[in-house]
Amino acid sequence: NRRDKPQGIGRRALRRGMSHTFTPGVDPDEAVALNRVADYDIDAVEAVIRSQLASLGIADMFDGKRVAVKPNLIIRKSPEAAATTHPAVLEAMLRILKESAAEIIIAESPPGIYSEQALKSFYNACGVTEVAGKLGIKLNFDTSIRSVRLPDARTARGLELICPILDADVIVNLAKLKTHTLTKFSGAVKNYFGTVPGIQKVETHARFPDYNDFGSMLTDLCAYHAGSKPTFNLLDGIIAM
């Protein structure tokens, strides 16, 4: 799936007037952008993201939109562990969004109980609280969820997902490039699993214990998000795990 390439962009566009005219669905021929970044220098990362948005013709896709930024916060570890989206990548993306987005919220559902206390703990440990405070960005503590139907899915016909992602106009999917025991590697597609609330991830693993079924469920989930609204998928692969 081309949406899972490092520092790539997920969108399907009709170039008539606005560059980010949205057509629902996943297009295997979508353009992606891939650039080398030597380290987590925030200014350098920001410059690369800006150049990618411009080269892909979607620099205005956030204008006046409610944007949900979804990092990978799978574990309470510092950025040096390379297990979560690095706060430098988050800050670089947020700088760009602040220039044109109407609203920005950082939203994630880490493993375990999906509660305000748990979210605070993960935000703090992963360096997200510091970045959000520095830039004046809202952190999500709303733990409401909604059931959604996936009528065109191959495997997962229905899921419960977190509301801040469902309520946004645009999703910025800030994934982390990592190895994974079940899916072999984790990227932009796998990062959407974080929109399934808390311990329901365990239940979903139980529903789809087979490697192929679990992978099919992930692509169903990714296709649902991509078919619902524009998505920008940025993969932090500067230091992978």
Tab-separated table of N, CA, C and O in Angstrom, residues 1-103:
chain	number	residue	atom	x	y	z
A	1	ASN	N	0.848	-1.194	0.000
A	1	ASN	CA	0.000	0.000	0.000
A	1	ASN	C	0.876	1.233	0.000
A	1	ASN	O	1.699	1.426	0.880
A	2	ARG	N	0.739	2.094	-0.995
A	2	ARG	CA	1.610	3.249	-1.126
A	2	ARG	C	1.481	4.221	0.023
A	2	ARG	O	2.332	5.072	0.228
A	3	ARG	N	0.392	4.123	0.812
A	3	ARG	CA	0.214	5.020	1.950
A	3	ARG	C	1.166	4.694	3.097
A	3	ARG	O	1.209	5.410	4.069
A	4	ASP	N	1.922	3.635	2.978
A	4	ASP	CA	2.775	3.232	4.093
A	4	ASP	C	4.247	3.516	3.810
A	4	ASP	O	5.119	2.952	4.427
A	5	LYS	N	4.537	4.406	2.835
A	5	LYS	CA	5.919	4.719	2.526
A	5	LYS	C	6.456	5.806	3.460
A	5	LYS	O	5.712	6.663	3.913
A	6	PRO	N	7.775	5.825	3.742
A	6	PRO	CA	8.335	6.813	4.646
A	6	PRO	C	8.056	8.239	4.193
A	6	PRO	O	8.203	8.583	3.026
A	7	GLN	N	7.669	9.055	5.134
A	7	GLN	CA	7.383	10.460	4.930
A	7	GLN	C	6.572	10.689	3.661
A	7	GLN	O	6.861	11.545	2.830
A	8	GLY	N	5.524	9.916	3.515
A	8	GLY	CA	4.676	10.004	2.336
A	8	GLY	C	3.407	10.755	2.612
A	8	GLY	O	3.119	11.153	3.727
A	9	ILE	N	2.612	10.913	1.581
A	9	ILE	CA	1.385	11.668	1.682
A	9	ILE	C	0.234	10.851	1.152
A	9	ILE	O	0.347	10.237	0.106
A	10	GLY	N	-0.847	10.808	1.900
A	10	GLY	CA	-2.025	10.090	1.445
A	10	GLY	C	-3.092	11.054	1.004
A	10	GLY	O	-3.622	11.802	1.800
A	11	ARG	N	-3.446	11.045	-0.244
A	11	ARG	CA	-4.541	11.881	-0.718
A	11	ARG	C	-4.870	11.463	-2.160
A	11	ARG	O	-4.061	10.877	-2.857
A	12	ARG	N	-6.062	11.788	-2.572
A	12	ARG	CA	-6.451	11.573	-3.952
A	12	ARG	C	-7.024	12.897	-4.423
A	12	ARG	O	-7.936	13.441	-3.797
A	13	ALA	N	-6.493	13.471	-5.472
A	13	ALA	CA	-6.836	14.849	-5.795
A	13	ALA	C	-7.300	15.007	-7.235
A	13	ALA	O	-6.889	14.304	-8.136
A	14	LEU	N	-8.180	15.956	-7.431
A	14	LEU	CA	-8.553	16.435	-8.750
A	14	LEU	C	-8.064	17.870	-8.833
A	14	LEU	O	-8.493	18.712	-8.064
A	15	ARG	N	-7.143	18.137	-9.722
A	15	ARG	CA	-6.473	19.430	-9.726
A	15	ARG	C	-7.295	20.463	-10.510
A	15	ARG	O	-6.930	20.905	-11.583
A	16	ARG	N	-8.401	20.824	-9.910
A	16	ARG	CA	-9.257	21.851	-10.503
A	16	ARG	C	-9.487	22.904	-9.438
A	16	ARG	O	-10.295	22.739	-8.537
A	17	GLY	N	-8.758	24.002	-9.520
A	17	GLY	CA	-8.890	25.041	-8.521
A	17	GLY	C	-8.087	24.677	-7.289
A	17	GLY	O	-6.894	24.904	-7.223
A	18	MET	N	-8.730	24.072	-6.295
A	18	MET	CA	-8.042	23.707	-5.065
A	18	MET	C	-7.257	22.422	-5.285
A	18	MET	O	-7.744	21.480	-5.884
A	19	SER	N	-6.034	22.388	-4.762
A	19	SER	CA	-5.153	21.258	-5.044
A	19	SER	C	-5.523	20.015	-4.259
A	19	SER	O	-5.071	18.930	-4.576
A	20	HIS	N	-6.322	20.161	-3.193
A	20	HIS	CA	-6.604	19.008	-2.347
A	20	HIS	C	-8.054	18.548	-2.447
A	20	HIS	O	-8.578	17.967	-1.514
A	21	THR	N	-8.704	18.804	-3.588
A	21	THR	CA	-10.068	18.312	-3.765
A	21	THR	C	-10.106	16.825	-3.438
A	21	THR	O	-9.316	16.037	-3.956
A	22	PHE	N	-11.027	16.450	-2.586
A	22	PHE	CA	-10.999	15.104	-2.013
A	22	PHE	C	-11.924	14.157	-2.748
A	22	PHE	O	-13.100	14.430	-2.930
A	23	THR	N	-11.371	13.040	-3.161
A	23	THR	CA	-12.143	11.943	-3.709
A	23	THR	C	-11.943	10.739	-2.802
A	23	THR	O	-10.810	10.293	-2.622
A	24	PRO	N	-13.010	10.221	-2.190
A	24	PRO	CA	-12.839	9.130	-1.221
A	24	PRO	C	-12.183	7.909	-1.839
A	24	PRO	O	-12.395	7.594	-3.008
A	25	GLY	N	-11.408	7.231	-1.017
A	25	GLY	CA	-10.825	5.970	-1.446
A	25	GLY	C	-9.314	5.940	-1.355
A	25	GLY	O	-8.669	6.952	-1.127
A	26	VAL	N	-8.754	4.751	-1.543
A	26	VAL	CA	-7.315	4.553	-1.538
A	26	VAL	C	-6.861	4.289	-2.962
A	26	VAL	O	-7.319	3.350	-3.599
A	27	ASP	N	-5.982	5.120	-3.473
A	27	ASP	CA	-5.482	4.993	-4.829
A	27	ASP	C	-4.069	4.424	-4.785
A	27	ASP	O	-3.156	5.065	-4.257
A	28	PRO	N	-3.844	3.221	-5.312
A	28	PRO	CA	-2.509	2.621	-5.256
A	28	PRO	C	-1.475	3.381	-6.069
A	28	PRO	O	-0.268	3.138	-5.925
A	29	ASP	N	-1.921	4.303	-6.921
A	29	ASP	CA	-0.989	5.081	-7.735
A	29	ASP	C	-0.764	6.480	-7.190
A	29	ASP	O	-0.229	7.346	-7.880
A	30	GLU	N	-1.152	6.715	-5.940
A	30	GLU	CA	-0.924	8.018	-5.339
A	30	GLU	C	0.556	8.366	-5.335
A	30	GLU	O	1.414	7.514	-5.160
A	31	ALA	N	0.811	9.670	-5.474
A	31	ALA	CA	2.187	10.140	-5.359
A	31	ALA	C	2.611	10.112	-3.899
A	31	ALA	O	1.809	10.317	-2.994
A	32	VAL	N	3.889	9.818	-3.650
A	32	VAL	CA	4.469	9.904	-2.322
A	32	VAL	C	5.745	10.737	-2.414
A	32	VAL	O	6.292	10.940	-3.503
A	33	ALA	N	6.208	11.226	-1.270
A	33	ALA	CA	7.464	11.976	-1.223
A	33	ALA	C	8.377	11.308	-0.212
A	33	ALA	O	7.939	10.948	0.885
A	34	LEU	N	9.630	11.131	-0.566
A	34	LEU	CA	10.604	10.470	0.299
A	34	LEU	C	11.870	11.318	0.345
A	34	LEU	O	12.475	11.603	-0.686
A	35	ASN	N	12.243	11.744	1.555
A	35	ASN	CA	13.423	12.579	1.724
A	35	ASN	C	14.258	12.075	2.898
A	35	ASN	O	13.713	11.600	3.893
A	36	ARG	N	15.548	12.219	2.773
A	36	ARG	CA	16.453	11.854	3.865
A	36	ARG	C	16.601	13.032	4.813
A	36	ARG	O	16.830	14.168	4.382
A	37	VAL	N	16.476	12.759	6.103
A	37	VAL	CA	16.724	13.751	7.146
A	37	VAL	C	17.734	13.133	8.100
A	37	VAL	O	17.521	12.033	8.616
A	38	ALA	N	18.827	13.832	8.363
A	38	ALA	CA	19.936	13.242	9.101
A	38	ALA	C	19.657	13.088	10.587
A	38	ALA	O	20.130	12.135	11.217
A	39	ASP	N	18.897	14.022	11.166
A	39	ASP	CA	18.647	13.968	12.602
A	39	ASP	C	17.347	14.702	12.902
A	39	ASP	O	16.625	15.108	11.988
A	40	TYR	N	17.075	14.868	14.196
A	40	TYR	CA	15.796	15.453	14.597
A	40	TYR	C	15.882	16.962	14.820
A	40	TYR	O	15.271	17.493	15.742
A	41	ASP	N	16.631	17.638	13.972
A	41	ASP	CA	16.638	19.101	13.990
A	41	ASP	C	15.272	19.597	13.518
A	41	ASP	O	14.851	19.301	12.394
A	42	ILE	N	14.571	20.333	14.374
A	42	ILE	CA	13.177	20.684	14.080
A	42	ILE	C	13.070	21.533	12.825
A	42	ILE	O	12.178	21.316	11.983
A	43	ASP	N	13.954	22.490	12.667
A	43	ASP	CA	13.890	23.360	11.494
A	43	ASP	C	14.102	22.564	10.209
A	43	ASP	O	13.436	22.809	9.192
A	44	ALA	N	15.019	21.604	10.244
A	44	ALA	CA	15.287	20.784	9.061
A	44	ALA	C	14.092	19.906	8.731
A	44	ALA	O	13.711	19.758	7.560
A	45	VAL	N	13.478	19.309	9.758
A	45	VAL	CA	12.301	18.478	9.527
A	45	VAL	C	11.150	19.313	8.970
A	45	VAL	O	10.462	18.896	8.029
A	46	GLU	N	10.959	20.498	9.525
A	46	GLU	CA	9.894	21.370	9.040
A	46	GLU	C	10.110	21.726	7.570
A	46	GLU	O	9.162	21.714	6.768
A	47	ALA	N	11.348	22.037	7.208
A	47	ALA	CA	11.641	22.406	5.820
A	47	ALA	C	11.326	21.256	4.865
A	47	ALA	O	10.785	21.471	3.766
A	48	VAL	N	11.629	20.028	5.284
A	48	VAL	CA	11.354	18.858	4.444
A	48	VAL	C	9.849	18.661	4.278
A	48	VAL	O	9.358	18.414	3.166
A	49	ILE	N	9.102	18.776	5.367
A	49	ILE	CA	7.644	18.595	5.271
A	49	ILE	C	7.039	19.657	4.356
A	49	ILE	O	6.173	19.365	3.524
A	50	ARG	N	7.492	20.895	4.499
A	50	ARG	CA	6.981	21.968	3.630
A	50	ARG	C	7.267	21.664	2.156
A	50	ARG	O	6.408	21.856	1.288
A	51	SER	N	8.468	21.183	1.885
A	51	SER	CA	8.815	20.887	0.487
A	51	SER	C	7.984	19.732	-0.051
A	51	SER	O	7.597	19.725	-1.230
A	52	GLN	N	7.686	18.759	0.802
A	52	GLN	CA	6.865	17.633	0.369
A	52	GLN	C	5.431	18.083	0.072
A	52	GLN	O	4.849	17.685	-0.939
A	53	LEU	N	4.871	18.886	0.954
A	53	LEU	CA	3.516	19.396	0.721
A	53	LEU	C	3.451	20.177	-0.587
A	53	LEU	O	2.501	20.048	-1.368
A	54	ALA	N	4.472	20.991	-0.832
A	54	ALA	CA	4.493	21.794	-2.057
A	54	ALA	C	4.664	20.917	-3.292
A	54	ALA	O	3.965	21.088	-4.297
A	55	SER	N	5.582	19.951	-3.223
A	55	SER	CA	5.845	19.114	-4.392
A	55	SER	C	4.646	18.244	-4.751
A	55	SER	O	4.439	17.908	-5.920
A	56	LEU	N	3.850	17.891	-3.738
A	56	LEU	CA	2.669	17.066	-3.973
A	56	LEU	C	1.427	17.897	-4.291
A	56	LEU	O	0.361	17.349	-4.552
A	57	GLY	N	1.566	19.209	-4.261
A	57	GLY	CA	0.465	20.094	-4.645
A	57	GLY	C	-0.654	20.164	-3.637
A	57	GLY	O	-1.806	20.439	-4.001
A	58	ILE	N	-0.350	19.963	-2.365
A	58	ILE	CA	-1.411	19.941	-1.353
A	58	ILE	C	-1.086	20.854	-0.171
A	58	ILE	O	-1.552	20.624	0.950
A	59	ALA	N	-0.307	21.885	-0.403
A	59	ALA	CA	0.102	22.767	0.692
A	59	ALA	C	-1.080	23.454	1.358
A	59	ALA	O	-0.980	23.905	2.500
A	60	ASP	N	-2.207	23.537	0.653
A	60	ASP	CA	-3.374	24.243	1.209
A	60	ASP	C	-4.445	23.288	1.743
A	60	ASP	O	-5.560	23.710	2.029
A	61	MET	N	-4.119	22.036	1.928
A	61	MET	CA	-5.155	21.072	2.315
A	61	MET	C	-5.670	21.267	3.745
A	61	MET	O	-6.711	20.729	4.106
A	62	PHE	N	-4.949	22.046	4.548
A	62	PHE	CA	-5.366	22.259	5.933
A	62	PHE	C	-6.091	23.594	6.144
A	62	PHE	O	-6.550	23.871	7.245
A	63	ASP	N	-6.204	24.393	5.093
A	63	ASP	CA	-6.742	25.749	5.225
A	63	ASP	C	-8.163	25.744	5.786
A	63	ASP	O	-9.081	25.152	5.187
A	64	GLY	N	-8.354	26.376	6.941
A	64	GLY	CA	-9.679	26.511	7.530
A	64	GLY	C	-10.285	25.217	8.029
A	64	GLY	O	-11.487	25.167	8.307
A	65	LYS	N	-9.475	24.165	8.190
A	65	LYS	CA	-9.991	22.844	8.559
A	65	LYS	C	-9.762	22.538	10.040
A	65	LYS	O	-8.856	23.069	10.679
A	66	ARG	N	-10.603	21.644	10.556
A	66	ARG	CA	-10.383	21.058	11.883
A	66	ARG	C	-9.480	19.837	11.682
A	66	ARG	O	-9.888	18.870	11.047
A	67	VAL	N	-8.271	19.921	12.207
A	67	VAL	CA	-7.261	18.898	11.943
A	67	VAL	C	-6.983	18.097	13.203
A	67	VAL	O	-6.688	18.662	14.264
A	68	ALA	N	-7.069	16.786	13.100
A	68	ALA	CA	-6.674	15.888	14.178
A	68	ALA	C	-5.302	15.311	13.843
A	68	ALA	O	-5.115	14.727	12.773
A	69	VAL	N	-4.357	15.500	14.742
A	69	VAL	CA	-3.002	14.982	14.568
A	69	VAL	C	-2.871	13.719	15.408
A	69	VAL	O	-3.056	13.743	16.622
A	70	LYS	N	-2.561	12.613	14.753
A	70	LYS	CA	-2.554	11.311	15.407
A	70	LYS	C	-1.130	10.734	15.412
A	70	LYS	O	-0.696	10.092	14.453
A	71	PRO	N	-0.360	10.954	16.503
A	71	PRO	CA	0.975	10.361	16.592
A	71	PRO	C	0.910	8.900	17.018
A	71	PRO	O	-0.152	8.397	17.379
A	72	ASN	N	2.037	8.239	16.990
A	72	ASN	CA	2.151	6.888	17.537
A	72	ASN	C	2.702	7.007	18.954
A	72	ASN	O	3.870	7.350	19.152
A	73	LEU	N	1.855	6.712	19.943
A	73	LEU	CA	2.259	6.738	21.353
A	73	LEU	C	1.966	5.362	21.965
A	73	LEU	O	1.227	5.246	22.929
A	74	ILE	N	2.561	4.344	21.385
A	74	ILE	CA	2.230	2.969	21.747
A	74	ILE	C	2.724	2.579	23.135
A	74	ILE	O	2.217	1.646	23.753
A	75	ILE	N	3.720	3.318	23.650
A	75	ILE	CA	4.321	2.927	24.925
A	75	ILE	C	4.831	4.166	25.645
A	75	ILE	O	5.191	5.165	25.006
A	76	ARG	N	4.837	4.121	26.975
A	76	ARG	CA	5.339	5.243	27.772
A	76	ARG	C	6.868	5.205	27.797
A	76	ARG	O	7.481	4.712	28.738
A	77	LYS	N	7.478	5.734	26.767
A	77	LYS	CA	8.931	5.795	26.698
A	77	LYS	C	9.361	7.156	26.161
A	77	LYS	O	8.633	7.805	25.413
A	78	SER	N	10.548	7.554	26.532
A	78	SER	CA	11.076	8.830	26.064
A	78	SER	C	11.387	8.736	24.576
A	78	SER	O	11.554	7.641	24.025
A	79	PRO	N	11.507	9.886	23.899
A	79	PRO	CA	11.793	9.872	22.456
A	79	PRO	C	13.069	9.131	22.091
A	79	PRO	O	13.172	8.575	20.987
A	80	GLU	N	14.041	9.076	23.010
A	80	GLU	CA	15.316	8.428	22.720
A	80	GLU	C	15.168	6.928	22.480
A	80	GLU	O	16.041	6.300	21.870
A	81	ALA	N	14.077	6.347	22.937
A	81	ALA	CA	13.847	4.913	22.732
A	81	ALA	C	13.441	4.589	21.301
A	81	ALA	O	13.431	3.418	20.901
A	82	ALA	N	13.091	5.602	20.525
A	82	ALA	CA	12.691	5.439	19.116
A	82	ALA	C	11.487	4.522	18.952
A	82	ALA	O	11.317	3.867	17.926
A	83	ALA	N	10.631	4.470	19.982
A	83	ALA	CA	9.453	3.602	19.933
A	83	ALA	C	8.183	4.357	19.576
A	83	ALA	O	7.167	3.740	19.250
A	84	THR	N	8.241	5.679	19.638
A	84	THR	CA	7.068	6.522	19.388
A	84	THR	C	7.439	7.654	18.439
A	84	THR	O	8.622	7.893	18.170
A	85	THR	N	6.433	8.339	17.932
A	85	THR	CA	6.684	9.484	17.054
A	85	THR	C	7.508	10.526	17.806
A	85	THR	O	7.146	10.943	18.903
A	86	HIS	N	8.595	10.944	17.217
A	86	HIS	CA	9.496	11.878	17.904
A	86	HIS	C	8.841	13.256	18.017
A	86	HIS	O	8.220	13.740	17.067
A	87	PRO	N	8.963	13.907	19.181
A	87	PRO	CA	8.334	15.220	19.352
A	87	PRO	C	8.849	16.284	18.384
A	87	PRO	O	8.135	17.251	18.104
A	88	ALA	N	10.059	16.119	17.855
A	88	ALA	CA	10.554	17.069	16.864
A	88	ALA	C	9.725	17.011	15.583
A	88	ALA	O	9.447	18.040	14.957
A	89	VAL	N	9.339	15.807	15.180
A	89	VAL	CA	8.489	15.653	13.991
A	89	VAL	C	7.103	16.236	14.270
A	89	VAL	O	6.525	16.921	13.419
A	90	LEU	N	6.595	15.972	15.465
A	90	LEU	CA	5.303	16.539	15.857
A	90	LEU	C	5.350	18.058	15.841
A	90	LEU	O	4.458	18.714	15.276
A	91	GLU	N	6.378	18.635	16.439
A	91	GLU	CA	6.467	20.099	16.490
A	91	GLU	C	6.591	20.701	15.096
A	91	GLU	O	5.959	21.718	14.783
A	92	ALA	N	7.390	20.088	14.250
A	92	ALA	CA	7.559	20.601	12.885
A	92	ALA	C	6.224	20.623	12.138
A	92	ALA	O	5.886	21.596	11.458
A	93	MET	N	5.449	19.541	12.281
A	93	MET	CA	4.147	19.466	11.620
A	93	MET	C	3.184	20.498	12.200
A	93	MET	O	2.437	21.160	11.464
A	94	LEU	N	3.200	20.666	13.509
A	94	LEU	CA	2.285	21.606	14.155
A	94	LEU	C	2.586	23.050	13.763
A	94	LEU	O	1.678	23.868	13.629
A	95	ARG	N	3.836	23.370	13.593
A	95	ARG	CA	4.202	24.720	13.138
A	95	ARG	C	3.522	25.046	11.820
A	95	ARG	O	3.007	26.152	11.615
A	96	ILE	N	3.534	24.080	10.929
A	96	ILE	CA	2.912	24.279	9.609
A	96	ILE	C	1.400	24.393	9.739
A	96	ILE	O	0.772	25.276	9.151
A	97	LEU	N	0.803	23.522	10.530
A	97	LEU	CA	-0.649	23.532	10.687
A	97	LEU	C	-1.151	24.823	11.304
A	97	LEU	O	-2.227	25.323	10.947
A	98	LYS	N	-0.397	25.389	12.223
A	98	LYS	CA	-0.832	26.607	12.911
A	98	LYS	C	-1.029	27.779	11.957
A	98	LYS	O	-1.777	28.705	12.264
A	99	GLU	N	-0.396	27.730	10.817
A	99	GLU	CA	-0.476	28.837	9.876
A	99	GLU	C	-1.822	28.921	9.167
A	99	GLU	O	-2.201	29.990	8.688
A	100	SER	N	-2.552	27.801	9.085
A	100	SER	CA	-3.772	27.848	8.278
A	100	SER	C	-4.946	27.053	8.824
A	100	SER	O	-6.094	27.316	8.443
A	101	ALA	N	-4.720	26.085	9.675
A	101	ALA	CA	-5.818	25.263	10.176
A	101	ALA	C	-6.717	26.065	11.112
A	101	ALA	O	-6.249	26.917	11.863
A	102	ALA	N	-8.013	25.779	11.060
A	102	ALA	CA	-8.953	26.467	11.952
A	102	ALA	C	-8.830	25.946	13.377
A	102	ALA	O	-8.864	26.719	14.342
A	103	GLU	N	-8.694	24.636	13.534
A	103	GLU	CA	-8.534	24.005	14.838
A	103	GLU	C	-7.549	22.850	14.707
A	103	GLU	O	-7.507	22.176	13.678
